[in-house]
Amino acid sequence: MKFGKIFSSLAPYLAAAALVFLVLAFYVSIRVYKLFVYMDAKRELGTRAELAAMTLAEPLRTQDFAAVRAFGDVCRERGYELSVRASGGGRIFDTRRNPDDSTDRWLSAEASSGEYVVWLIRSRKEVFAPFRRTYRLFVLAALAGAAGVFVFFFALYRQRVRIRELARTEKFRREFVADVSHEIKTPLTGILGAAEMLSEGGASEAQKPLLAMVTKESKRLNALVQQILDLARLEREGETLDLAETDLVDLARETVESLRPRAEAAGIALSFAAPESPCVAKVDARLLSEALSNLVENAIRHSGSPDVEVSVASARDGVKIVVEDRGIGIPREHASRVFERFYRVDPARAAESGGAGLGLAIVRGIARLHGGDVVLSPASPHGCRFTLSI
């Protein structure tokens, strides 16, 4: 996470440096390519000048200037200008319209042919025509690349802004839910206490069922509010654990025994299996007991199983606590979502049993705070197996 934040802050500077490097590389490659084109054209022109000198050796020796002129016409058709000068410097023949033009727009090569010097001349514009075509392609590619880089980093910037907005919204939502839950919990506790006092006092026979319903629903709502507060606390950044060396065998056994009356009331056999040797880990005992309670209560409420088994075992990388039932199981399409907040596989059954879809989300939050996780897998031959790894 720390490396990701550093990279995120340095990303614009790295992008600018990369863009500067690409521009420099583009400029250098263009200059090198132009130099290669020039050297290749110069070498080719020198070779052709030597061939022209050999071809014109005999016409010049016999002063057959008609043949020289015909050869000059052929050269001009192929994009070359021909100039023949005497060794002393006098011009004998030149195909250029302005023979005195000595500007740098010409590229030339000379070769001796007896008493004469044959010059083969070519326009730099024609020499660098392939270069200009390639240069245009390079420029278009560079512009397209720059546009692509701009679009990419603009999209990255927009995404970062969106992520920050979502993070702020999520933080506000959590704080709002926690604050509202706190505000609800205080009067709810008063309502529950008043209902219990009335039911123990002089309530009439007609009022007692109503007070019992108020007490039951108040307890259910109080449990829901407490779950919301627990989940908000687990999701809060910087949450610390009260870690201590704990024997998870004893912790799991105590949790199972505390839930055994509830299982027996539901007609479910609750069993426990663990090795004789202790399984010690550094955990927050209160939170881990809460996570295990949620898993067992979930199996008692929703599995429809005649028995639930809790087992503890040492693993290579820690300790595993398994809660397994032989109930109806969870369909595969729901298995990946059961740990989401407020997600219920069967809303109708969950409403009857009082479930809000927060228990498994709390279990996952507690497991991940300890550096572990909880996974769901099918039991054999049917049912569910929740494995809590610490």
CSV table of C-alpha atoms in Angstrom, one decimal:
chain,number,residue,atom,x,y,z
A,1,MET,CA,0.0,0.0,0.0
A,2,LYS,CA,2.8,2.4,0.9
A,3,PHE,CA,4.6,1.7,-2.4
A,4,GLY,CA,1.3,2.3,-4.3
A,5,LYS,CA,0.9,5.7,-2.6
A,6,ILE,CA,4.5,6.7,-3.5
A,7,PHE,CA,4.1,5.6,-7.1
A,8,SER,CA,0.8,7.4,-7.3
A,9,SER,CA,2.4,10.7,-6.1
A,10,LEU,CA,5.3,10.3,-8.4
A,11,ALA,CA,3.3,9.2,-11.5
A,12,PRO,CA,2.9,12.8,-13.0
A,13,TYR,CA,6.6,13.4,-12.7
A,14,LEU,CA,7.5,10.0,-14.1
A,15,ALA,CA,5.1,10.7,-17.0
A,16,ALA,CA,6.7,14.1,-17.7
A,17,ALA,CA,10.2,12.6,-17.6
A,18,ALA,CA,9.1,9.8,-19.9
A,19,LEU,CA,7.6,12.4,-22.3
A,20,VAL,CA,10.8,14.4,-22.3
A,21,PHE,CA,12.9,11.3,-23.0
A,22,LEU,CA,10.6,10.3,-25.9
A,23,VAL,CA,10.9,13.8,-27.4
A,24,LEU,CA,14.7,13.6,-27.1
A,25,ALA,CA,14.8,10.1,-28.5
A,26,PHE,CA,12.6,11.2,-31.4
A,27,TYR,CA,14.8,14.2,-32.2
A,28,VAL,CA,18.0,12.1,-32.1
A,29,SER,CA,16.5,9.3,-34.2
A,30,ILE,CA,15.4,11.9,-36.8
A,31,ARG,CA,18.9,13.5,-36.9
A,32,VAL,CA,20.6,10.1,-37.2
A,33,TYR,CA,18.3,8.9,-39.9
A,34,LYS,CA,18.8,12.1,-41.9
A,35,LEU,CA,22.6,11.7,-41.6
A,36,PHE,CA,22.3,8.1,-42.9
A,37,VAL,CA,20.2,9.3,-45.8
A,38,TYR,CA,22.8,11.9,-46.7
A,39,MET,CA,25.8,9.5,-46.4
A,40,ASP,CA,24.0,6.9,-48.5
A,41,ALA,CA,23.1,9.5,-51.2
A,42,LYS,CA,26.7,10.9,-51.2
A,43,ARG,CA,28.1,7.4,-51.7
A,44,GLU,CA,25.7,6.5,-54.4
A,45,LEU,CA,26.4,9.8,-56.2
A,46,GLY,CA,30.1,9.2,-56.1
A,47,THR,CA,29.7,5.7,-57.6
A,48,ARG,CA,27.5,7.1,-60.4
A,49,ALA,CA,30.0,10.0,-61.1
A,50,GLU,CA,32.7,7.4,-61.6
A,51,LEU,CA,30.5,5.5,-64.0
A,52,ALA,CA,29.6,8.7,-65.9
A,53,ALA,CA,33.3,9.6,-66.2
A,54,MET,CA,34.1,6.2,-67.7
A,55,THR,CA,31.1,6.4,-70.0
A,56,LEU,CA,32.1,9.9,-71.2
A,57,ALA,CA,35.8,9.2,-71.6
A,58,GLU,CA,35.7,8.4,-75.3
A,59,PRO,CA,33.2,11.1,-76.3
A,60,LEU,CA,35.3,13.7,-74.4
A,61,ARG,CA,38.5,12.5,-75.9
A,62,THR,CA,37.0,12.8,-79.5
A,63,GLN,CA,35.1,15.9,-78.5
A,64,ASP,CA,31.8,14.3,-79.5
A,65,PHE,CA,29.7,16.8,-77.6
A,66,ALA,CA,26.5,15.5,-79.2
A,67,ALA,CA,27.1,12.3,-77.3
A,68,VAL,CA,27.8,14.2,-74.1
A,69,ARG,CA,24.6,16.2,-74.5
A,70,ALA,CA,22.6,13.0,-75.1
A,71,PHE,CA,24.1,11.4,-72.0
A,72,GLY,CA,23.3,14.6,-70.0
A,73,ASP,CA,19.6,14.3,-71.2
A,74,VAL,CA,19.5,10.7,-69.9
A,75,CYS,CA,21.0,11.8,-66.6
A,76,ARG,CA,18.4,14.6,-66.2
A,77,GLU,CA,15.5,12.2,-66.9
A,78,ARG,CA,16.8,10.1,-64.0
A,79,GLY,CA,17.0,13.1,-61.6
A,80,TYR,CA,20.6,14.0,-62.0
A,81,GLU,CA,22.4,17.1,-63.5
A,82,LEU,CA,25.6,16.7,-65.5
A,83,SER,CA,28.5,19.2,-65.6
A,84,VAL,CA,31.7,18.7,-67.5
A,85,ARG,CA,34.7,21.0,-66.9
A,86,ALA,CA,38.2,21.2,-68.2
A,87,SER,CA,41.0,20.4,-65.8
A,88,GLY,CA,41.8,24.1,-65.8
A,89,GLY,CA,38.3,24.9,-64.4
A,90,GLY,CA,36.5,26.0,-67.6
A,91,ARG,CA,33.0,24.7,-68.0
A,92,ILE,CA,32.4,22.7,-71.1
A,93,PHE,CA,28.9,21.4,-70.6
A,94,ASP,CA,26.2,21.8,-67.9
A,95,THR,CA,22.5,20.6,-67.9
A,96,ARG,CA,21.4,23.0,-65.1
A,97,ARG,CA,19.3,26.0,-66.0
A,98,ASN,CA,21.6,28.2,-63.8
A,99,PRO,CA,25.1,26.7,-64.0
A,100,ASP,CA,26.5,29.4,-61.7
A,101,ASP,CA,24.2,28.3,-58.8
A,102,SER,CA,26.5,27.1,-56.1
A,103,THR,CA,24.1,27.1,-53.1
A,104,ASP,CA,23.8,24.3,-50.7
A,105,ARG,CA,20.6,23.0,-52.3
A,106,TRP,CA,22.8,20.8,-54.5
A,107,LEU,CA,24.6,17.6,-53.6
A,108,SER,CA,27.5,16.8,-56.0
A,109,ALA,CA,30.3,14.3,-56.7
A,110,GLU,CA,33.2,14.5,-59.1
A,111,ALA,CA,35.3,12.0,-61.1
A,112,SER,CA,38.2,12.6,-63.5
A,113,SER,CA,38.0,11.6,-67.1
A,114,GLY,CA,41.3,12.3,-68.8
A,115,GLU,CA,41.7,16.1,-69.2
A,116,TYR,CA,38.2,16.7,-68.0
A,117,VAL,CA,36.3,16.5,-64.7
A,118,VAL,CA,32.8,15.1,-64.7
A,119,TRP,CA,30.4,16.4,-62.1
A,120,LEU,CA,27.2,14.6,-61.2
A,121,ILE,CA,24.8,16.8,-59.3
A,122,ARG,CA,21.5,16.1,-57.6
A,123,SER,CA,19.0,18.3,-55.8
A,124,ARG,CA,19.0,17.9,-52.0
A,125,LYS,CA,15.2,18.2,-52.2
A,126,GLU,CA,15.1,15.0,-54.2
A,127,VAL,CA,17.8,13.3,-52.0
A,128,PHE,CA,15.8,14.0,-48.8
A,129,ALA,CA,12.4,13.2,-50.3
A,130,PRO,CA,12.2,9.8,-48.6
A,131,PHE,CA,13.4,11.3,-45.4
A,132,ARG,CA,10.7,13.9,-45.4
A,133,ARG,CA,8.0,11.2,-46.0
A,134,THR,CA,9.4,9.2,-43.1
A,135,TYR,CA,9.7,12.4,-41.0
A,136,ARG,CA,6.0,13.2,-41.5
A,137,LEU,CA,5.2,9.6,-40.4
A,138,PHE,CA,7.4,10.0,-37.4
A,139,VAL,CA,5.7,13.3,-36.5
A,140,LEU,CA,2.2,11.8,-36.9
A,141,ALA,CA,3.3,8.8,-34.8
A,142,ALA,CA,4.7,11.1,-32.1
A,143,LEU,CA,1.6,13.3,-32.0
A,144,ALA,CA,-0.6,10.2,-31.8
A,145,GLY,CA,1.6,8.8,-29.0
A,146,ALA,CA,1.6,12.1,-27.1
A,147,ALA,CA,-2.2,12.3,-27.5
A,148,GLY,CA,-2.4,8.7,-26.2
A,149,VAL,CA,-0.2,9.5,-23.2
A,150,PHE,CA,-2.3,12.6,-22.5
A,151,VAL,CA,-5.6,10.7,-22.7
A,152,PHE,CA,-4.2,7.9,-20.5
A,153,PHE,CA,-3.0,10.2,-17.8
A,154,PHE,CA,-6.2,12.3,-18.0
A,155,ALA,CA,-8.2,9.1,-17.5
A,156,LEU,CA,-5.9,8.1,-14.7
A,157,TYR,CA,-6.3,11.5,-13.1
A,158,ARG,CA,-10.1,11.2,-13.4
A,159,GLN,CA,-10.0,7.8,-11.9
A,160,ARG,CA,-8.0,9.0,-9.0
A,161,VAL,CA,-10.4,11.8,-8.4
A,162,ARG,CA,-13.3,9.4,-8.6
A,163,ILE,CA,-11.6,7.0,-6.2
A,164,ARG,CA,-11.0,9.8,-3.7
A,165,GLU,CA,-14.7,10.9,-4.0
A,166,LEU,CA,-15.8,7.3,-3.4
A,167,ALA,CA,-13.5,7.0,-0.4
A,168,ARG,CA,-14.9,10.2,1.0
A,169,THR,CA,-18.5,9.0,0.4
A,170,GLU,CA,-17.8,5.6,1.9
A,171,LYS,CA,-16.1,7.2,5.0
A,172,PHE,CA,-19.1,9.6,5.4
A,173,ARG,CA,-21.5,6.6,5.0
A,174,ARG,CA,-19.7,4.6,7.7
A,175,GLU,CA,-19.6,7.6,10.1
A,176,PHE,CA,-23.3,8.3,9.4
A,177,VAL,CA,-24.3,4.7,10.0
A,178,ALA,CA,-22.2,4.6,13.2
A,179,ASP,CA,-23.6,7.9,14.5
A,180,VAL,CA,-27.2,6.9,13.7
A,181,SER,CA,-26.8,3.5,15.3
A,182,HIS,CA,-25.4,5.1,18.5
A,183,GLU,CA,-28.4,7.5,18.6
A,184,ILE,CA,-30.8,4.6,18.1
A,185,LYS,CA,-29.1,2.3,20.7
A,186,THR,CA,-29.6,4.7,23.6
A,187,PRO,CA,-33.4,5.1,23.4
A,188,LEU,CA,-33.7,1.4,22.4
A,189,THR,CA,-32.0,0.4,25.6
A,190,GLY,CA,-34.5,2.5,27.5
A,191,ILE,CA,-37.5,0.9,25.7
A,192,LEU,CA,-36.2,-2.6,26.3
A,193,GLY,CA,-35.6,-1.9,30.0
A,194,ALA,CA,-39.1,-0.3,30.4
A,195,ALA,CA,-40.8,-3.3,28.6
A,196,GLU,CA,-39.0,-5.8,30.9
A,197,MET,CA,-40.0,-3.8,34.0
A,198,LEU,CA,-43.6,-3.7,32.9
A,199,SER,CA,-43.7,-7.4,32.1
A,200,GLU,CA,-42.3,-8.1,35.6
A,201,GLY,CA,-44.7,-5.7,37.2
A,202,GLY,CA,-48.4,-5.4,37.2
A,203,ALA,CA,-49.2,-6.0,33.6
A,204,SER,CA,-52.5,-7.6,32.8
A,205,GLU,CA,-52.8,-10.9,31.0
A,206,ALA,CA,-53.8,-9.0,27.8
A,207,GLN,CA,-50.8,-6.8,28.0
A,208,LYS,CA,-48.2,-9.5,28.7
A,209,PRO,CA,-48.1,-10.9,25.1
A,210,LEU,CA,-47.7,-7.4,23.7
A,211,LEU,CA,-44.9,-6.6,26.2
A,212,ALA,CA,-43.2,-9.9,25.3
A,213,MET,CA,-43.4,-9.0,21.6
A,214,VAL,CA,-41.9,-5.5,22.4
A,215,THR,CA,-39.1,-7.1,24.4
A,216,LYS,CA,-38.4,-9.7,21.7
A,217,GLU,CA,-38.3,-7.1,18.8
A,218,SER,CA,-36.3,-4.6,20.9
A,219,LYS,CA,-33.7,-7.3,21.6
A,220,ARG,CA,-33.6,-8.2,17.9
A,221,LEU,CA,-33.2,-4.5,16.9
A,222,ASN,CA,-30.6,-4.0,19.6
A,223,ALA,CA,-28.6,-6.9,18.3
A,224,LEU,CA,-28.9,-5.5,14.8
A,225,VAL,CA,-27.7,-2.1,15.9
A,226,GLN,CA,-24.8,-3.7,17.8
A,227,GLN,CA,-23.8,-5.6,14.6
A,228,ILE,CA,-23.8,-2.4,12.6
A,229,LEU,CA,-21.6,-0.7,15.2
A,230,ASP,CA,-19.2,-3.7,15.3
A,231,LEU,CA,-18.9,-3.7,11.5
A,232,ALA,CA,-18.4,0.1,11.4
A,233,ARG,CA,-15.6,-0.3,14.0
A,234,LEU,CA,-14.0,-3.1,12.1
A,235,GLU,CA,-14.0,-1.1,8.8
A,236,ARG,CA,-12.6,2.0,10.5
A,237,GLU,CA,-9.1,2.9,9.4
A,238,GLY,CA,-6.5,2.5,12.2
A,239,GLU,CA,-8.5,0.0,14.2
A,240,THR,CA,-6.2,-1.7,16.8
A,241,LEU,CA,-6.5,-5.1,18.3
A,242,ASP,CA,-6.0,-6.1,21.9
A,243,LEU,CA,-3.7,-9.0,21.0
A,244,ALA,CA,-2.6,-11.6,23.5
A,245,GLU,CA,-1.3,-15.2,23.4
A,246,THR,CA,-4.5,-17.3,23.5
A,247,ASP,CA,-5.2,-21.0,23.4
A,248,LEU,CA,-7.7,-21.2,20.6
A,249,VAL,CA,-8.8,-24.6,21.7
A,250,ASP,CA,-10.0,-23.3,25.0
A,251,LEU,CA,-11.5,-20.2,23.3
A,252,ALA,CA,-13.5,-22.3,20.8
A,253,ARG,CA,-14.6,-24.7,23.5
A,254,GLU,CA,-16.0,-21.9,25.7
A,255,THR,CA,-17.8,-20.4,22.8
A,256,VAL,CA,-19.4,-23.6,21.8
A,257,GLU,CA,-20.5,-24.4,25.3
A,258,SER,CA,-22.1,-20.9,25.6
A,259,LEU,CA,-24.1,-21.6,22.4
A,260,ARG,CA,-25.1,-25.2,23.3
A,261,PRO,CA,-28.4,-24.3,25.0
A,262,ARG,CA,-29.5,-22.3,21.9
A,263,ALA,CA,-28.6,-25.3,19.7
A,264,GLU,CA,-30.5,-27.7,21.9
A,265,ALA,CA,-33.5,-25.4,21.9
A,266,ALA,CA,-33.4,-25.6,18.1
A,267,GLY,CA,-33.0,-29.4,18.1
A,268,ILE,CA,-29.5,-29.3,16.7
A,269,ALA,CA,-26.6,-31.4,18.1
A,270,LEU,CA,-23.6,-29.2,18.5
A,271,SER,CA,-20.3,-31.1,18.7
A,272,PHE,CA,-16.7,-29.9,19.2
A,273,ALA,CA,-13.4,-31.6,18.1
A,274,ALA,CA,-9.9,-30.4,18.9
A,275,PRO,CA,-6.4,-31.8,19.4
A,276,GLU,CA,-5.2,-32.5,23.0
A,277,SER,CA,-2.3,-30.1,22.6
A,278,PRO,CA,-3.0,-26.4,22.7
A,279,CYS,CA,-3.2,-24.2,19.6
A,280,VAL,CA,-1.8,-20.9,20.7
A,281,ALA,CA,-1.9,-17.7,18.6
A,282,LYS,CA,-1.7,-14.0,19.3
A,283,VAL,CA,-5.3,-12.8,18.8
A,284,ASP,CA,-7.9,-10.5,20.2
A,285,ALA,CA,-9.8,-13.1,22.2
A,286,ARG,CA,-13.1,-11.0,22.4
A,287,LEU,CA,-13.3,-10.4,18.7
A,288,LEU,CA,-12.3,-13.9,17.7
A,289,SER,CA,-15.0,-15.3,20.0
A,290,GLU,CA,-17.5,-13.0,18.4
A,291,ALA,CA,-16.5,-14.3,14.9
A,292,LEU,CA,-16.8,-17.9,16.0
A,293,SER,CA,-20.2,-17.2,17.6
A,294,ASN,CA,-21.4,-15.6,14.4
A,295,LEU,CA,-20.4,-18.7,12.4
A,296,VAL,CA,-22.1,-21.1,14.8
A,297,GLU,CA,-25.2,-19.0,15.2
A,298,ASN,CA,-25.4,-18.7,11.4
A,299,ALA,CA,-25.4,-22.5,11.1
A,300,ILE,CA,-28.0,-22.9,13.9
A,301,ARG,CA,-30.3,-20.4,12.3
A,302,HIS,CA,-30.1,-20.9,8.6
A,303,SER,CA,-28.6,-24.3,7.8
A,304,GLY,CA,-31.5,-26.6,8.6
A,305,SER,CA,-29.0,-29.2,9.7
A,306,PRO,CA,-29.6,-31.7,12.4
A,307,ASP,CA,-26.0,-31.3,13.7
A,308,VAL,CA,-23.2,-28.7,13.6
A,309,GLU,CA,-19.6,-29.5,14.2
A,310,VAL,CA,-16.9,-27.1,15.3
A,311,SER,CA,-13.2,-28.2,15.0
A,312,VAL,CA,-9.9,-26.6,15.7
A,313,ALA,CA,-6.6,-27.7,14.1
A,314,SER,CA,-3.1,-26.4,13.7
A,315,ALA,CA,-2.0,-25.4,10.2
A,316,ARG,CA,1.4,-24.7,8.7
A,317,ASP,CA,0.8,-21.0,8.7
A,318,GLY,CA,-1.4,-20.7,11.8
A,319,VAL,CA,-4.6,-22.1,13.2
A,320,LYS,CA,-7.8,-23.1,11.4
A,321,ILE,CA,-11.3,-23.2,13.0
A,322,VAL,CA,-13.9,-25.0,11.0
A,323,VAL,CA,-17.7,-24.8,11.4
A,324,GLU,CA,-19.4,-27.5,9.4
A,325,ASP,CA,-23.1,-28.4,9.0
A,326,ARG,CA,-25.1,-31.0,7.0
A,327,GLY,CA,-27.9,-28.7,6.0
A,328,ILE,CA,-29.3,-27.6,2.7
A,329,GLY,CA,-26.1,-25.7,1.7
A,330,ILE,CA,-25.6,-22.5,-0.2
A,331,PRO,CA,-26.1,-22.4,-4.0
A,332,ARG,CA,-23.0,-21.8,-5.9
A,333,GLU,CA,-24.2,-18.5,-7.4
A,334,HIS,CA,-24.5,-17.1,-3.9
A,335,ALA,CA,-21.3,-18.5,-2.5
A,336,SER,CA,-19.1,-15.6,-3.6
A,337,ARG,CA,-21.4,-13.0,-2.0
A,338,VAL,CA,-22.3,-14.3,1.4
A,339,PHE,CA,-19.6,-12.2,3.0
A,340,GLU,CA,-21.0,-8.9,1.7
A,341,ARG,CA,-22.8,-6.5,4.0
A,342,PHE,CA,-26.6,-7.1,4.2
A,343,TYR,CA,-26.5,-9.9,1.7
A,344,ARG,CA,-29.0,-12.7,2.4
A,345,VAL,CA,-29.2,-15.9,0.4
A,346,ASP,CA,-32.9,-16.4,1.2
A,347,PRO,CA,-34.4,-13.1,2.4
A,348,ALA,CA,-37.7,-14.8,3.4
A,349,ARG,CA,-36.0,-17.3,5.7
A,350,ALA,CA,-33.6,-14.6,7.0
A,351,ALA,CA,-36.5,-12.4,7.9
A,352,GLU,CA,-38.2,-15.3,9.9
A,353,SER,CA,-35.0,-16.0,11.8
A,354,GLY,CA,-34.1,-12.4,12.4
A,355,GLY,CA,-30.9,-12.3,10.2
A,356,ALA,CA,-29.8,-9.0,8.7
A,357,GLY,CA,-26.9,-10.3,6.6
A,358,LEU,CA,-24.2,-8.8,8.7
A,359,GLY,CA,-22.8,-11.7,10.7
A,360,LEU,CA,-20.6,-13.2,8.0
A,361,ALA,CA,-19.3,-9.7,7.0
A,362,ILE,CA,-18.3,-9.2,10.6
A,363,VAL,CA,-16.5,-12.6,10.6
A,364,ARG,CA,-14.5,-11.6,7.5
A,365,GLY,CA,-13.6,-8.2,9.0
A,366,ILE,CA,-12.3,-9.8,12.2
A,367,ALA,CA,-10.4,-12.5,10.3
A,368,ARG,CA,-8.7,-9.9,8.0
A,369,LEU,CA,-7.8,-7.7,11.0
A,370,HIS,CA,-5.9,-10.7,12.3
A,371,GLY,CA,-4.1,-11.2,8.9
A,372,GLY,CA,-6.3,-14.2,8.1
A,373,ASP,CA,-9.5,-14.9,6.2
A,374,VAL,CA,-12.6,-16.9,6.1
A,375,VAL,CA,-13.7,-19.1,3.2
A,376,LEU,CA,-16.8,-21.0,2.3
A,377,SER,CA,-16.6,-24.5,0.8
A,378,PRO,CA,-19.3,-27.2,0.3
A,379,ALA,CA,-19.4,-30.0,2.9
A,380,SER,CA,-19.7,-33.7,2.1
A,381,PRO,CA,-22.2,-35.0,1.1
A,382,HIS,CA,-24.1,-31.7,1.5
A,383,GLY,CA,-24.1,-28.6,3.7
A,384,CYS,CA,-21.5,-25.8,4.3
A,385,ARG,CA,-18.0,-25.6,5.7
A,386,PHE,CA,-16.7,-22.3,6.9
A,387,THR,CA,-13.0,-22.2,7.5
A,388,LEU,CA,-11.6,-19.4,9.7
A,389,SER,CA,-7.8,-19.1,9.3
A,390,ILE,CA,-5.8,-17.1,11.8
